[in-house]
Backbone as a ProteinNet text record, in pm:
[ID]
protein_1_A
[PRIMARY]
XXXXXXXXXXXXXXXXXXXXXXXXXXXXXXXXXXXXXXXXXXXXXXXXXXXXXXXXXXXXXXXXXXXXXXXXXXXXXXXXXXXXXXXXXXXXXXXXXXXXXXXXXXXXXXXXXXXXXXXXXXXXXXXXXXXXXXXXXXXXXXXXXXXXXXXXXXXXXXXXXXXXXXXXXXXXXXXXXXXXXXXXXXXXXXXXXXXXXXXXXXXXXXXXXXXXXXXXXXXXXXXXXXXXXXXXXXXXXXXXXXXXXXXXXXXXXXXXXXXXXXXXXXXXXXXXXXXXXXXXXXXXXXXXXXXXXXXXXX
[TERTIARY]
4709.3	4645.1	4739.1	4719.4	4804.9	4748	4621.2	4561.1	4453.5	4381.6	4284	4152	4082.8	3956.9	3841	3767.4	3657.9	3549	3516.9	3412.7	3453.9	3581.6	3630.2	3620.3	3655.1	3645.7	3500.7	3409.9	3268	3219.6	3261.1	3223.3	3289.4	3415	3491.3	3429	3389.2	3336.8	3184.3	3118.4	2972.7	2916.6	2991.3	2950.9	2962.7	2860.5	2865.7	2935.8	3067.5	3144.6	3116.7	3078.5	3053.3	3169.3	3222.3	3340.1	3466.5	3574.1	3699.6	3813.6	3885.8	3990.2	4120	4230.2	4362.5	4397.3	4417.5	4446.5	4595	4665	4808.2	4879	4964.5	5031.9	5170.6	5195.4	5329.2	5359.6	5453.7	5492.8	5371.5	5291	5158.8	5058.2	4985.1	4886	4752.6	4688.3	4561.1	4455	4341.3	4229.3	4107.5	4029.1	3901	3789.1	3703	3591.6	3460.3	3357.7	3226.4	3122.2	3036.1	2919.9	2800.6	2712.5	2602.1	2661.5	2619.2	2671.6	2795.1	2833.9	2946.6	3078.6	3184.1	3317.9	3411.1	3496.7	3594.7	3731.3	3835.6	3971.6	4040.1	4094.2	4164.1	4314.1	4381.8	4527.2	4590.2	4673.4	4752.3	4892.6	4927.7	5052.9	5174.6	5281.9	5405.7	5457.3	5531.2	5575.3	5680.4	5760.1	5867.4	5865.3	5919.2	5932.7	5843.1	5729.9	5640.8	5595.4	5633.6	5586.6	5438.4	5379.6	5234.7	5189.1	5265.7	5218.1	5219	5302.1	5297.4	5172.4	5138.2	5016.1	4894.1	4896.3	4785.7	4769.8	4881.9	4874.6	4810.1	4844.2	4781.4	4629.8	4584.2	4440.3	4371.9	4438.7	4381.5	4365.1	4463.8	4454.8	4331.9	4313.9	4203.2	4068	4063.2	3937.9	3903.5	4007.4	3985.2	3974.6	4012.5	4016.9	3877.2	3867.8	3734.5	3665.6	3533.2	3454.4	3470.8	3476.4	3494.5	3434.6	3370.7	3306.9	3404.6	3531	3627.3	3706	3730.1	3816.2	3760.8	3813.6	3780.6	3902.9	3899.6	4006.7	3942.9	4017.5	3968.1	3967.5	3850	3836.8	3833.1	3895	3898	3759.5	3740.4	3617.2	3651.9	3592	3626.1	3560.7	3620.4	3557.4	3441.4	3366.3	3249.1	3285.1	3407.7	3451.2	3493.7	3505.5	3537.3	3676.7	3770.3	3908.1	3921.6	4000.8	4028	4149.7	4248.7	4370.9	4360.9	4371.4	4354.4	4470.3	4481.5	4578.3	4504.8	4557.1	4504.3	4615.8	4580	4678.7	4699.2	4824.1	4858.4	4983.9	4974.5	5086	5138.9	5043.8	5072.5	5148	5142.1	5205.4	5106	5111.3	5019.9	5064.3	4966.2	4992.5	4889.6	4934.2	4841.9	4760.8	4634.5	4546	4443	4389.5	4280.8	4192.8	4063	3966.5	3932.2	3930.3	3901.2	3778	3704.7	3594.6	3650.8	3579.7	3622.9	3613.2	3713.7	3704	3639.6	3516.7	3445.9	3497.8	3482.4	3523.7	3604.1	3666.4	3744.6	3887.8	3975.1	4113.7	4122.1	4223.4	4243.8	4319.5	4259.1	4319	4440.3	4534.2	4654.2	4628.5	4544.2	4513.6	4536.3	4554.7	4575.7	4463.3	4335.6	4226.3	4221.7	4240.8	4236.8	4353.4	4470.5	4584.5	4569	4499.9	4469.1	4375.2	4277.3	4188	4265.9	4357.1	4437.1	4523.2	4587.5	4670.1	4589.5	4470.1	4384.2	4345	4311.1	4273.3	4390	4510.9	4628.1	4650.8	4627.7	4640.7	4536	4411.7	4310.1	4349.1	4408.9	4454	4552.3	4646.8	4745.5	4680.4	4591.7	4529	4442.2	4376.2	4282.4	4345.9	4472.1	4537.5	4534.1	4502.5	4510.8	4652.8	4664.3	4796.2	4873.6	4802.6	4864.2	4765.6	4818	4733.6	4796.1	4712.9	4762.8	4846.4	4951.5	5039.8	5173.5	5259.2	5393.7	5395.3	5426.5	5430.5	5575.5	5606.1	5743.4	5780.5	5905.7	5959.8	6023.9	5976.7	6028.3	6138.3	6259.7	6375.8	6458.8	6477.4	6549.6	6691.7	6762.2	6900.6	6904.7	6817.8	6813.9	6774.4	6679.6	6636.9	6749.5	6830.1	6945.2	7043	7066.7	7157.9	7100.1	6970.4	6906.5	6917.1	6899.2	6909.6	7050.3	7150.6	7288.7	7313.6	7265.4	7284.4	7209.6	7089.3	7007.4	7068.8	7131.6	7185.3	7329.2	7395.2	7537.4	7570	7489.8	7525.1	7499.7	7434.4	7394.9	7507.5	7555.2	7662.4	7623.7	7719.5	7696.4	7640.5	7631.4	7568	7666	7795	7895.3	7877.2	7857.7	7845.5	7723.4	7613.3	7493.6	7513.9	7577.9	7603.6	7689.1	7785.6	7868.1	7785.5	7693.9	7609	7518.7	7468.5	7387.7	7471.7	7593.8	7682.3	7715.9	7750.9	7803.6	7695.6	7582.1	7478.9	7361.2	7305.3	7182.1	7205.5	7301.5	7323.7	7365	7456.2	7504.2	7392.4	7306.4	7195.9	7094.9	7061.8	6966.8	7026.7	7152.5	7216.8	7217.6	7233.4	7240.4	7102.5	6998.3	6862.3	6799.1	6676.4	6600.4	6491.7	6511.4	6404.2	6365.3	6458.6	6428.6	6329.7	6319.1	6225.7	6095.4	6080.5	5955.7	5845.4	5722.6	5611.9	5599	5573.4	5567.6	5437.4	5409.1	5291.6	5278.4	5161.2	5136.6	5116.2	5182.6	5179	5125.6	5068.4	5022.9	5139.6	5250.7	5370.9	5389.1	5279	5287.2	5172.1	5164.1	5053.3	5079.5	4999.1	5003.1	4868.2	4847.6	4715.6	4676.2	4773.6	4742.5	4684.7	4701.1	4646.1	4530.3	4456.6	4342.7	4239.3	4115.9	4006.3	3923	3857.2	3773.7	3630.6	3537.2	3394.4	3318	3257.3	3178.1	3257.8	3383.3	3465.8	3525.8	3497.7	3554.4	3662.5	3778	3889.9	3910.3	3920.8	3945.7	4084.3	4152.2	4287.3	4284.9	4369.6	4384.3	4531.4	4561.3	4697.3	4788.5	4763.2	4844.6	4957.4	5001	5101.7	5232.7	5264.2	5388.8	5369.7	5256.2	5229.8	5329.2	5350.3	5441.6	5446.3	5536.1	5552	5673.7	5652.2	5762.2	5717.6	5802.2	5767.5	5653.5	5556	5445.5	5495.1	5611.9	5668	5700.3	5709.6	5730.2	5621.8	5494.7	5384.4	5384.5	5414.8	5420.4	5536.2	5649.2	5763.5	5735.3	5664.1	5629.5	5536.9	5434.6	5343.2	5417.2	5509.3	5585.2	5676.5	5732.4	5817.1	5737.8	5615.9	5531.6	5494.3	5467.9	5427.7	5539.9	5663.7	5775.2	5768.9	5690.9	5673.2	5593.4	5530.6	5452.5	5538.1	5669.8	5760.8	5745.8	5726.2	5720	5602.9	5500.9	5384.2	5400.9	5511.6	5524	5530.3	5606.9	5620.3	5487.8	5407.9	5276.3	5185.2	5191.4	5107	5151.1	5282.3	5333	5293.8	5307.2	5267.3	5119.4	5035.2	4891.8	4864.5	4935.2	4918.2	4955	5066.2	5109.2	5011.9	4958.8	4864	4736.1	4691.7	4574.4	4600.2	4718.1	4754.9	4745.8	4792.2	4797.9	4662	4559.4	4423.7	4389	4445	4414.3	4526.6	4649	4763.8	4878.3	4922	5028.3	5163.1	5239.4	5373.9	5474.2	5565.4	5669.4	5773.1	5851.6	5959.6	6056.3	6081	6171.1	6114.8	5983.5	5922.6	5935.4	5901.8	5910.2	6052.5	6150.6	6290.2	6331	6261.9	6299.8	6230.2	6139.3	6065	6157	6261.2	6348.9	6413.6	6442.1	6504	6406.4	6279.6	6182.3	6144.4	6165	6155.4	6267.5	6387.2	6499.3	6472.7	6414.4	6380.4	6284.5	6184.6	6090.5	6162.7	6261.3	6339.5	6413.6	6473.6	6548.9	6456.6	6338.4	6242.8	6199.9	6176	6142	6257.5	6377.6	6497	6512.3	6490.1	6502.1	6398.8	6276.4	6171.9	6209	6259.8	6300.7	6411.1	6508.9	6621.8	6580	6483.1	6445.1	6336.8	6256.9	6140.4	6127.6	6214.3	6197.9	6324.6	6307.5	6419.2	6427.4	6534.3	6552.5	6675.9	6674.5	6792.1	6901	7022.7	7134.9	7107.5	7050.7	7020.3	6914	6816.1	6711.5	6766.7	6859	6919	7000.3	7070.6	7147.3	7054.7	6938.7	6841.9	6791.2	6763.4	6716.5	6822.1	6947.1	7054.8	7073.3	7063.4	7077.4	6965.2	6843.9	6732.3	6752.4	6799.2	6819.8	6928.4	7038	7145.2	7093.4	7008.2	6951.2	6863.2	6784.4	6697.5	6779	6892.2	6976.2	7038.8	7028.3	7073.8	6957.9	6835.7	6715.3	6718.4
-4457.3	-4460.2	-4400.7	-4433.9	-4383.4	-4258.7	-4228.7	-4106.4	-4060.3	-3955	-3899	-3975.5	-3969.8	-4041.9	-3945.7	-3969.7	-3880.6	-3876	-3991	-3993.6	-3911.9	-3922.6	-3843.4	-3694.7	-3654.6	-3513.5	-3465.9	-3550.9	-3514.7	-3488.2	-3573.3	-3553.7	-3429.4	-3407.5	-3296.1	-3161.8	-3149.7	-3022	-3015.3	-3126	-3126.4	-3114.5	-3163.3	-3159.4	-3300.5	-3345.5	-3479.7	-3476.8	-3491.3	-3484.2	-3607.7	-3582.7	-3692.9	-3709.8	-3600.6	-3606.9	-3583.4	-3652.7	-3640.9	-3679.8	-3579.2	-3604.1	-3537.2	-3607.3	-3547.9	-3468.1	-3337.5	-3250.4	-3224	-3201.9	-3170.8	-3259.1	-3351.8	-3443.1	-3396.3	-3266	-3214.6	-3199.6	-3108.8	-3084.4	-3041.5	-2952.6	-2922.7	-3004.8	-3092.2	-3174	-3099.9	-3098.3	-3028.8	-3125.1	-3127	-3214.3	-3128.4	-3176.4	-3112.8	-3196.8	-3132.6	-3201.1	-3137.2	-3219.6	-3169.4	-3202	-3104.7	-3124.4	-3064.4	-3150.5	-3106.2	-3029.5	-2905.2	-2828	-2745.3	-2749.2	-2667.6	-2743.3	-2667.1	-2723.5	-2657.5	-2739.1	-2692.3	-2749.3	-2683.5	-2734.1	-2748	-2865.5	-2893.6	-2886.5	-2801.3	-2789	-2865.7	-2964.6	-3037.2	-2977.7	-2899.2	-2823.3	-2914.6	-2872.7	-2951.2	-2964.8	-3072	-3104.5	-3007.4	-2949.3	-2860.1	-2734.5	-2626.9	-2504.8	-2391.1	-2424.6	-2320.1	-2356.5	-2280	-2308.3	-2279.6	-2337.1	-2326.7	-2181.7	-2096	-1959.3	-1878.5	-1917.7	-1851.4	-1893.1	-2020.7	-2067	-2001.4	-1991.7	-1926.9	-1781.7	-1712	-1573.7	-1566.9	-1661.5	-1667.3	-1680.1	-1771.3	-1794	-1674.1	-1610.8	-1490.3	-1379.4	-1365.7	-1265.4	-1290.3	-1415.3	-1447	-1431	-1460.6	-1441.8	-1293.9	-1209.3	-1067.5	-983.7	-1041.9	-961.2	-906.1	-774.8	-713.8	-757.8	-755.3	-781.8	-664.9	-696.8	-591.4	-636.9	-546.1	-587.8	-627.7	-583.6	-610.2	-739.1	-777	-892.7	-976.1	-1096.5	-1184.6	-1269.1	-1338	-1431.1	-1561.7	-1670.2	-1800.8	-1803.6	-1810	-1797.2	-1934.3	-1945.2	-2073.2	-2114.5	-2245.5	-2302.1	-2369.4	-2328.1	-2388.4	-2525.2	-2606	-2732.5	-2699.8	-2801.8	-2778.2	-2714.1	-2737.8	-2677.1	-2533.6	-2482.5	-2342.1	-2312	-2407.8	-2382.8	-2397	-2309	-2319.6	-2408.6	-2402.8	-2482.4	-2606.2	-2723.4	-2848.9	-2942.9	-3048.1	-3154.4	-3276.8	-3332.2	-3455.2	-3557.8	-3682.4	-3789.3	-3829.1	-3821.6	-3862.9	-3948.9	-4070.4	-4166.1	-4179	-4188.4	-4211.4	-4097.5	-3979	-3861.7	-3745.5	-3658.2	-3543.5	-3438.5	-3382.3	-3273.7	-3164.2	-3040.8	-2928.2	-2915.7	-2875.5	-2869.4	-2759	-2713.5	-2616.4	-2639.9	-2622.6	-2632.1	-2490.7	-2470.8	-2339.2	-2346.3	-2237.5	-2225.9	-2208.9	-2259	-2246.6	-2102	-2058.9	-1933.2	-1965.5	-1921.1	-1953.8	-1869.3	-1922.3	-1848.3	-1934.6	-1868.2	-1937.1	-1884.8	-1959.2	-1916.1	-1779.6	-1703.8	-1571.6	-1586	-1537.9	-1550.5	-1458.1	-1503.3	-1425.3	-1322.6	-1223.4	-1114.5	-982.3	-876	-745.3	-702.6	-711	-669.7	-749.1	-880	-961.7	-928.4	-901.5	-869.9	-732.6	-641.3	-513.5	-536.1	-623.6	-657.4	-720.7	-811	-877.2	-775.2	-684.3	-583.3	-494.4	-455	-373	-449.3	-578.2	-659.3	-674.3	-688.9	-702.1	-574.4	-460	-333.7	-324.2	-365.6	-365.8	-459.3	-573.1	-666.3	-598.1	-521.7	-451.9	-341.6	-265.3	-152.7	-199.4	-314.1	-361.7	-451.4	-486.8	-572.3	-508.4	-585.6	-531.1	-483.9	-389.8	-340	-446.9	-520.4	-627.2	-742.6	-860.1	-976.1	-1052.5	-1127.1	-1209.9	-1324.2	-1359.8	-1466.6	-1410.7	-1498.8	-1460.7	-1441.8	-1321.3	-1290	-1290.3	-1370.8	-1377.3	-1247.1	-1208.9	-1093.1	-1141.6	-1091.8	-1135.1	-1039	-1071.9	-985.6	-1039.2	-961.7	-1010.4	-1058.4	-990.2	-1028.7	-1162.7	-1178.5	-1304.3	-1419.9	-1396.1	-1501.8	-1542.2	-1447.5	-1479.9	-1570.9	-1543.2	-1628.6	-1768.6	-1776	-1906.8	-1985.7	-1918.3	-1985.5	-2040.2	-1961.2	-2008.7	-2132.9	-2129.2	-2243.1	-2366.5	-2345.3	-2458.3	-2530.7	-2455.8	-2519.1	-2564.9	-2526.3	-2556	-2705.3	-2798.9	-2941	-2999.3	-2924.6	-2978.2	-2958.6	-3064.8	-3050.9	-2953.7	-2870.5	-2775	-2642	-2618.4	-2496.4	-2381.2	-2405.7	-2303.5	-2175.5	-2187.8	-2068.6	-1986.1	-2053.1	-1980.1	-1912	-1979.3	-1918.4	-1792.4	-1797.4	-1679.5	-1567.5	-1605.1	-1504.7	-1437.1	-1514.9	-1455.9	-1354.4	-1392.1	-1304.7	-1178.3	-1192.3	-1080.2	-993.2	-1052.4	-975.4	-942	-1044.9	-1026.5	-936.4	-970.9	-892	-748.8	-733.6	-598.4	-513	-573.7	-497.8	-453.8	-542.1	-504.6	-398.6	-414.2	-315.6	-177.2	-173.1	-44.5	13.6	-64.1	-21.1	55.8	101.1	174.2	87.1	-46	-134.9	-111.5	-64.6	-46.5	67.1	160.3	271.9	249.8	136.9	106.1	79.2	120.3	94.3	-53.9	-82.5	-220.3	-247	-373.3	-416.8	-565.9	-618.2	-760.7	-791.8	-897.3	-937.6	-1079.7	-1110.6	-1246.7	-1343.2	-1307.8	-1390.6	-1475	-1517	-1594.5	-1551.7	-1422.3	-1365.9	-1383.8	-1469.3	-1483.6	-1537.9	-1543.7	-1579.9	-1722.1	-1808.9	-1945	-1955	-1850.1	-1846.9	-1748.6	-1733.2	-1642.2	-1692.7	-1653.8	-1684.9	-1558.9	-1550.5	-1435.1	-1480.4	-1402.8	-1432.7	-1301.5	-1272.3	-1149.9	-1025.5	-1020.2	-903.1	-897.1	-995.5	-999.9	-1107.1	-1072.4	-1165.6	-1212.3	-1342.7	-1401.3	-1462.7	-1442.8	-1494.3	-1610	-1709.4	-1820	-1857.8	-1959.5	-2008.8	-1898.6	-1859.9	-1758.7	-1823.5	-1940.4	-2014.5	-1936.7	-1848.9	-1772.5	-1629.5	-1598.9	-1460.1	-1412.8	-1281.8	-1224.1	-1074.3	-1011.9	-866.5	-831.9	-742.7	-701.3	-590.8	-556.7	-454.7	-506	-419.6	-459.7	-505.3	-454.2	-494.1	-642.8	-705.8	-850	-923.1	-884.9	-952.5	-921.6	-798.5	-764.1	-835.8	-845.4	-917.5	-1065.1	-1124.6	-1266.2	-1289.8	-1203.7	-1216.5	-1198.4	-1101.4	-1078.7	-1197.3	-1258.5	-1377.9	-1488.1	-1510.5	-1611.5	-1570.6	-1442.6	-1397.6	-1410.4	-1413.5	-1428.4	-1561	-1656.6	-1783.2	-1765.5	-1649.2	-1623.8	-1578.3	-1575.9	-1544.7	-1402.8	-1388.9	-1256	-1172.3	-1238.8	-1165.3	-1116.5	-1153.1	-1123.1	-973.6	-897	-753.9	-679.6	-700.5	-633.7	-675.6	-801.5	-847.6	-785.6	-775.5	-712.1	-564.8	-497.3	-356.3	-339.7	-432.7	-425.6	-444.8	-539	-561.9	-437.3	-375.2	-255.8	-140.3	-125	-15.5	-38.1	-164.5	-193.7	-167	-202.4	-178.9	-30	53.1	197	264.5	192	245.7	268.7	185.6	190.1	253.8	218.7	263.9	300.2	425.9	472	416.7	367.8	318.4	431.8	445.5	546.9	503.6	597.8	565.7	466.6	481.2	388.8	247	235.2	102.9	36.5	109.3	51.9	6.9	81.9	47.1	-84.1	-122.4	-246.5	-370.4	-355.1	-471	-584.1	-557.9	-669.2	-739.9	-666	-727.4	-821	-782.4	-869.6	-988.4	-976.7	-1094.8	-1192.8	-1141.1	-1226.5	-1289.1	-1212.7	-1266.7	-1384.7	-1372.5	-1482.5	-1605.9	-1586	-1699.1	-1769.1	-1693.2	-1754	-1822.1	-1768.7	-1835.6	-1969.6	-1971.5	-2097.5	-2195.9	-2146.4	-2230.2	-2293.4	-2215.1	-2265.7	-2374.3	-2353.5	-2453.7	-2585.1	-2576.4	-2697.8	-2770.8	-2695.3	-2757	-2820	-2760.4	-2808.5	-2916.2	-2919.7	-3008.1	-3103.2	-3093.3	-3173.5	-3253.3	-3363.8	-3447.3	-3438.1	-3378.5	-3360.8	-3436	-3475.9	-3539.9	-3436.4	-3484.3	-3393.2	-3303.6	-3361.1	-3282	-3176.4	-3213.9	-3117.7	-3002.6	-3034.4	-2928.3	-2833.7	-2886.5	-2799.3	-2704.3	-2755.1	-2668.2	-2560.1	-2599.5	-2502.9	-2396.2	-2436.8	-2341.2	-2246.6	-2299.1	-2213	-2109.3	-2153.4	-2058.8	-1950.7	-1991	-1895.6	-1793.9	-1840.8	-1748.2	-1650.1	-1698.8	-1609.6	-1504.8	-1543.7	-1449	-1344.4	-1382.4	-1286.8	-1184	-1207.1	-1106.1	-1022.9	-1047.3	-978.6	-832.1
2540.3	2409.3	2305.1	2179	2073.2	2007.1	2032.6	1979.6	2076.5	2039.2	2131.8	2127.8	2237.8	2255.1	2227.5	2120.4	2082.1	2189.5	2247.4	2350.1	2471.6	2508.5	2621.7	2591.4	2468.9	2431.5	2432.1	2386.4	2387.3	2529.1	2623.8	2763.7	2821.9	2784.7	2839.6	2802.2	2675.4	2626.9	2626.9	2658	2656.6	2516.8	2419.7	2279.5	2222.6	2155.8	2097.3	1963.8	1966.6	1842.3	1755.6	1631.1	1537.4	1440.5	1389.4	1302.8	1382	1346.9	1422.4	1329.3	1276	1177.2	1218.1	1200.8	1220.4	1095.9	1112.9	998.4	981.5	1093.4	1089	1190.5	1145	1238.8	1280.3	1279.3	1305.6	1452.7	1482.5	1621.7	1703.3	1646.9	1701.9	1621.7	1688	1618.9	1618.4	1502.1	1488	1438.3	1509	1474.5	1439.2	1344.7	1313.3	1372.6	1448.8	1512.8	1468.3	1457.3	1417.5	1524.7	1545.3	1632.7	1559.8	1511.2	1425.5	1305.8	1285.1	1172.2	1208.8	1335.8	1381.5	1367.3	1336.3	1320.3	1421.2	1482.1	1580.2	1543.1	1594	1574	1710	1732.6	1857.7	1832.4	1907	1897.3	2012.8	1978.3	2077.3	2070.1	2170.1	2164.8	2176	2109.1	2111.1	2253.5	2275.9	2411.4	2463.7	2375.2	2418.9	2332.8	2388.7	2311	2355.8	2420.5	2471.3	2610.7	2711	2846.8	2860.5	2962	2984.7	2993.9	3061.9	3081.3	2951.5	2853	2722.5	2645.2	2652.9	2586.4	2651.4	2783.7	2855	2810.1	2785.4	2739	2600.5	2514.3	2380.8	2392.4	2476.9	2490.4	2555.4	2651.3	2712.6	2609.3	2521.6	2415	2328	2285.3	2195	2263.6	2392.8	2466.7	2482.7	2497.4	2523.3	2396.1	2282.3	2159.8	2130	2104.4	2087	1958.5	1961.2	1842.3	1745.1	1615.5	1515.9	1383.5	1309	1183.1	1073.5	1082.3	975.5	995.5	1121.1	1146.9	1261.3	1270.8	1382	1412.4	1525.4	1562.5	1606.9	1596.8	1640.6	1792.9	1849.5	1994.5	2061.8	2179.8	2251.8	2300.9	2309.1	2363.1	2495.5	2605.9	2735	2752.1	2836.3	2876.4	2970.2	3008.5	3092.4	3226	3273.8	3399.3	3386	3261.3	3240.2	3189.9	3193.6	3151.5	3000.4	2939	2795.6	2769.2	2857.6	2841.8	2929.7	2868.8	2941.9	2909.8	2987.4	2961	2907	2797.2	2740	2734.1	2736	2728.3	2582.8	2539	2403.4	2410.4	2360	2366.2	2508.3	2601	2742.5	2810.2	2748.8	2809.6	2806.1	2906.1	2906.1	2804.7	2733.6	2639	2661.9	2657.9	2668.8	2539.9	2554.3	2438.6	2456.5	2342.8	2344.4	2221.9	2240.8	2132.2	2085.7	1953.3	1896.2	1806	1804.2	1708.6	1567.3	1471.7	1332.8	1285.6	1209.7	1137.3	1002.6	984.8	862.3	746.2	626.1	508.4	413.5	317.5	215	216.5	149.4	137.9	69.1	106.9	48.7	-83.5	-190.9	-323.9	-337.6	-419.6	-443.8	-554.2	-522.7	-614.3	-543.1	-620.6	-560.8	-468.5	-512.6	-423.1	-293.7	-302.8	-181	-88.6	-146.5	-61.6	3.5	-63.6	1.6	120.3	102.4	213.9	328.5	292.4	396.2	471.3	398.2	462.3	555.1	512.5	597.7	724	706.9	823.2	919.6	866.5	952.4	1032.6	970.5	1043.6	1153.8	1125.1	1229.7	1343.6	1308.2	1411.6	1505.1	1448.8	1530.9	1614.1	1552.4	1621.6	1738.4	1719.8	1820.9	1926.8	1909.7	2008.3	2147.2	2252	2388.3	2418.2	2506.2	2545.2	2622	2708.5	2786.9	2798.6	2825.8	2854.2	2970.2	3041	3150.2	3094.2	3166.8	3122.8	3078	3031.8	2988.6	2837	2793.9	2651.5	2605.4	2506.9	2456.7	2387.1	2400.4	2330.5	2200.6	2088.7	1958.5	1918.2	1955.8	1933.5	1817.1	1711	1592.7	1621.2	1709.7	1737.1	1811.2	1910.7	1985.6	1894.7	1804	1712.6	1619.1	1576.8	1493.7	1565.6	1693.9	1772.5	1790.2	1814.2	1829	1698.5	1585.2	1455.7	1433.7	1465.8	1452	1537	1659.1	1748.4	1698.4	1645.5	1600.9	1481.6	1389.6	1268.5	1285	1393.2	1408.8	1393.6	1450.2	1436.8	1297.9	1209.8	1079.6	978.9	914.1	814.2	703.2	665.1	557.2	600.8	732.3	781.5	802.8	786.1	820.8	740.9	610.4	526.1	564.3	594.9	634.1	768.7	861.9	991.9	976.3	885.8	860.3	796.5	707.3	643.9	746.1	840.6	947.6	1025	1056	1133.1	1055.7	928.5	851.3	788.6	753.3	683.4	775.3	834.5	911	1032.3	1116.3	1238	1206	1112	1080.2	1020.9	937.2	876.4	981.9	1075.1	1179.2	1271.5	1304.8	1392.8	1329	1197	1127.7	1097.6	1122.3	1088.1	1203.4	1175.9	1277.9	1340.1	1339.5	1384.4	1530.4	1611.6	1753.7	1778.6	1685.2	1705.1	1629.2	1564.1	1495.3	1597.7	1569.5	1662.3	1694.8	1821.5	1868.2	1942.6	1959	2033	2020.5	2052.9	2037.7	1890.1	1843.4	1702.7	1690.9	1575.9	1548.6	1553.8	1490.7	1492.7	1368.5	1306.1	1181.5	1090.9	1068.2	991.1	841.7	779.6	633.5	589.7	459.9	409.7	448.1	471.8	512.5	652.3	731.6	867.7	878	768.5	766.4	666	685.2	593.8	574.7	458.9	428.7	406.2	459.9	444.3	440	325.4	309.3	347.8	304.7	330.7	468.7	552.9	687.9	692.6	745.6	751.4	895	911.2	1041.8	1047.6	1158.8	1178.6	1278.2	1254.5	1348.5	1358.9	1440.5	1464	1518	1642.6	1710.2	1791.8	1751.4	1826.7	1841.4	1745.9	1750.2	1797	1857	1894.2	2000.2	2001.3	2098.8	2083.6	2157.4	2154.7	2069.7	1974.5	1888.5	1795.9	1700.2	1601.6	1513.5	1484.3	1398	1260.6	1219.4	1090.5	1086.9	1202.9	1208.1	1129.7	1151	1082.5	933.5	896.8	755	686.1	756.3	699.1	681.7	778	767.1	649	634.1	521	388.9	383.6	261.2	230.1	333.7	314.6	246.6	290.4	227.3	84.4	63.1	-69.7	-172.1	-126.5	-220.2	-295	-242.7	-313.5	-442.6	-460.2	-581.2	-698.1	-681.2	-791.7	-842.8	-974.3	-1036.4	-986.3	-932	-882.6	-738.9	-674.6	-531.8	-503.2	-581.4	-552	-562.8	-668.7	-672.2	-557.1	-518.5	-408.1	-276.1	-255.4	-133.3	-130.8	-245.7	-252.3	-220.8	-272.5	-245.2	-96.6	-34.7	109.2	188.3	154.8	227.2	207.9	85.5	61.2	140.1	151.4	232.5	379.4	425.4	565.4	598.5	505.7	533.5	525.5	483.7	495.2	642.1	728.4	871.4	951.9	918.4	997.8	903.7	906.9	818.6	863.5	767.3	793.9	775.5	869.5	856.8	753.8	710.9	617.3	680	810.2	880.1	881.8	903.1	903.9	766.5	662.1	527	494.6	543.8	515	580.3	688.3	758.2	701.3	605.4	554.8	509	427.7	387.6	506.8	612.9	730.8	801.6	806.6	871.8	784.1	653.6	567.1	603.1	624.6	666	802.4	891.9	1023.9	1010.1	922.5	900	847.9	763.4	711.5	824.9	914.9	1024.4	1124.6	1144.6	1233.9	1174.7	1043.8	977.1	985.6	964.7	970.3	1108.8	1212.6	1349	1376.7	1330.1	1351.1	1282.2	1160.5	1089.6	1165.7	1215.1	1284.9	1416.8	1484.9	1617.6	1614.8	1507.2	1511.3	1392.3	1292.6	1171.8	1141.6	1071.7	1027.9	875.5	825.4	681.9	635.2	508.8	450.8	426.8	401.9	377.3	256.5	149.9	30.3	59	138.9	172.3	254.5	346.1	425	337.1	239.5	149.7	74.4	31.4	-36.1	60.1	184.6	284.8	308.5	320.6	345.4	226.6	104.4	-13.3	-18.2	13.6	13.2	119.3	236.5	344.8	307	248.9	206.5	102.9	11.5	-89.4	-23.9	75.4	144.2	219.2	273.5	346.1	253	122.7	25.2	-25.3	24.9	-21.2	18.8
[MASK]
++++++++++++++++++++++++++++++++++++++++++++++++++++++++++++++++++++++++++++++++++++++++++++++++++++++++++++++++++++++++++++++++++++++++++++++++++++++++++++++++++++++++++++++++++++++++++++++++++++++++++++++++++++++++++++++++++++++++++++++++++++++++++++++++++++++++++++++++++++++++++++++++++++++++++

């Protein structure tokens, strides 16, 4: 088949899905399904890049995450047989998939009060994370990610200057920093307002596809990287996010000093994803490289 079979999914989950829409046709395909008034999201995981045991660890984390009045996470929905992670046929090939409950709410506005709420919720997410989960948890190491980024862009024309900047600026800055002594634990991996919703003061997080073990500043740096798209308003919004975070968990001086480095890490992770999963024109790649070089001077 060229796409998923709604009737088969209805039988698999014991839910009579009436609505069935493709929302994201990227490397990870995301579908929105409806059953009566309930909404679900089906994630069809990319064919390469994440082994089964890493995906299983993600789902175990979401199943085990404790209930809390301030935050929530998108929890997996098992099939009738009880498994959350299943294989579906897509374009005549098996793909791993999981159905998630909808995180209800609205988009988080780019205002100081909302960003303080988001920062506080992110701190609760870190505080409430289990110490361990079953499955293989990826280690999010800044130095290793830098090497992967260099390798990923090497075949692309015009990448030499950026590769040199990674070598001369990124690696040396991280080596000279105190990132290794920053508090660590399980992180969302792609924590930003686009992967969260707010409802009655409660913030729910979804899309844990990049979750792993690393410095908590990884999530703050990723959120700050996204907030930089707000231009002149980015610094006040980042400050609001950090102040909200510290309502729950105080950041050390060493952690705050590494924020620009974790913004750079987010840039290199994005760069690697583009190189490994997307087809861009030569002009588009030059724009991507210029943006990355600018971020490495942040």
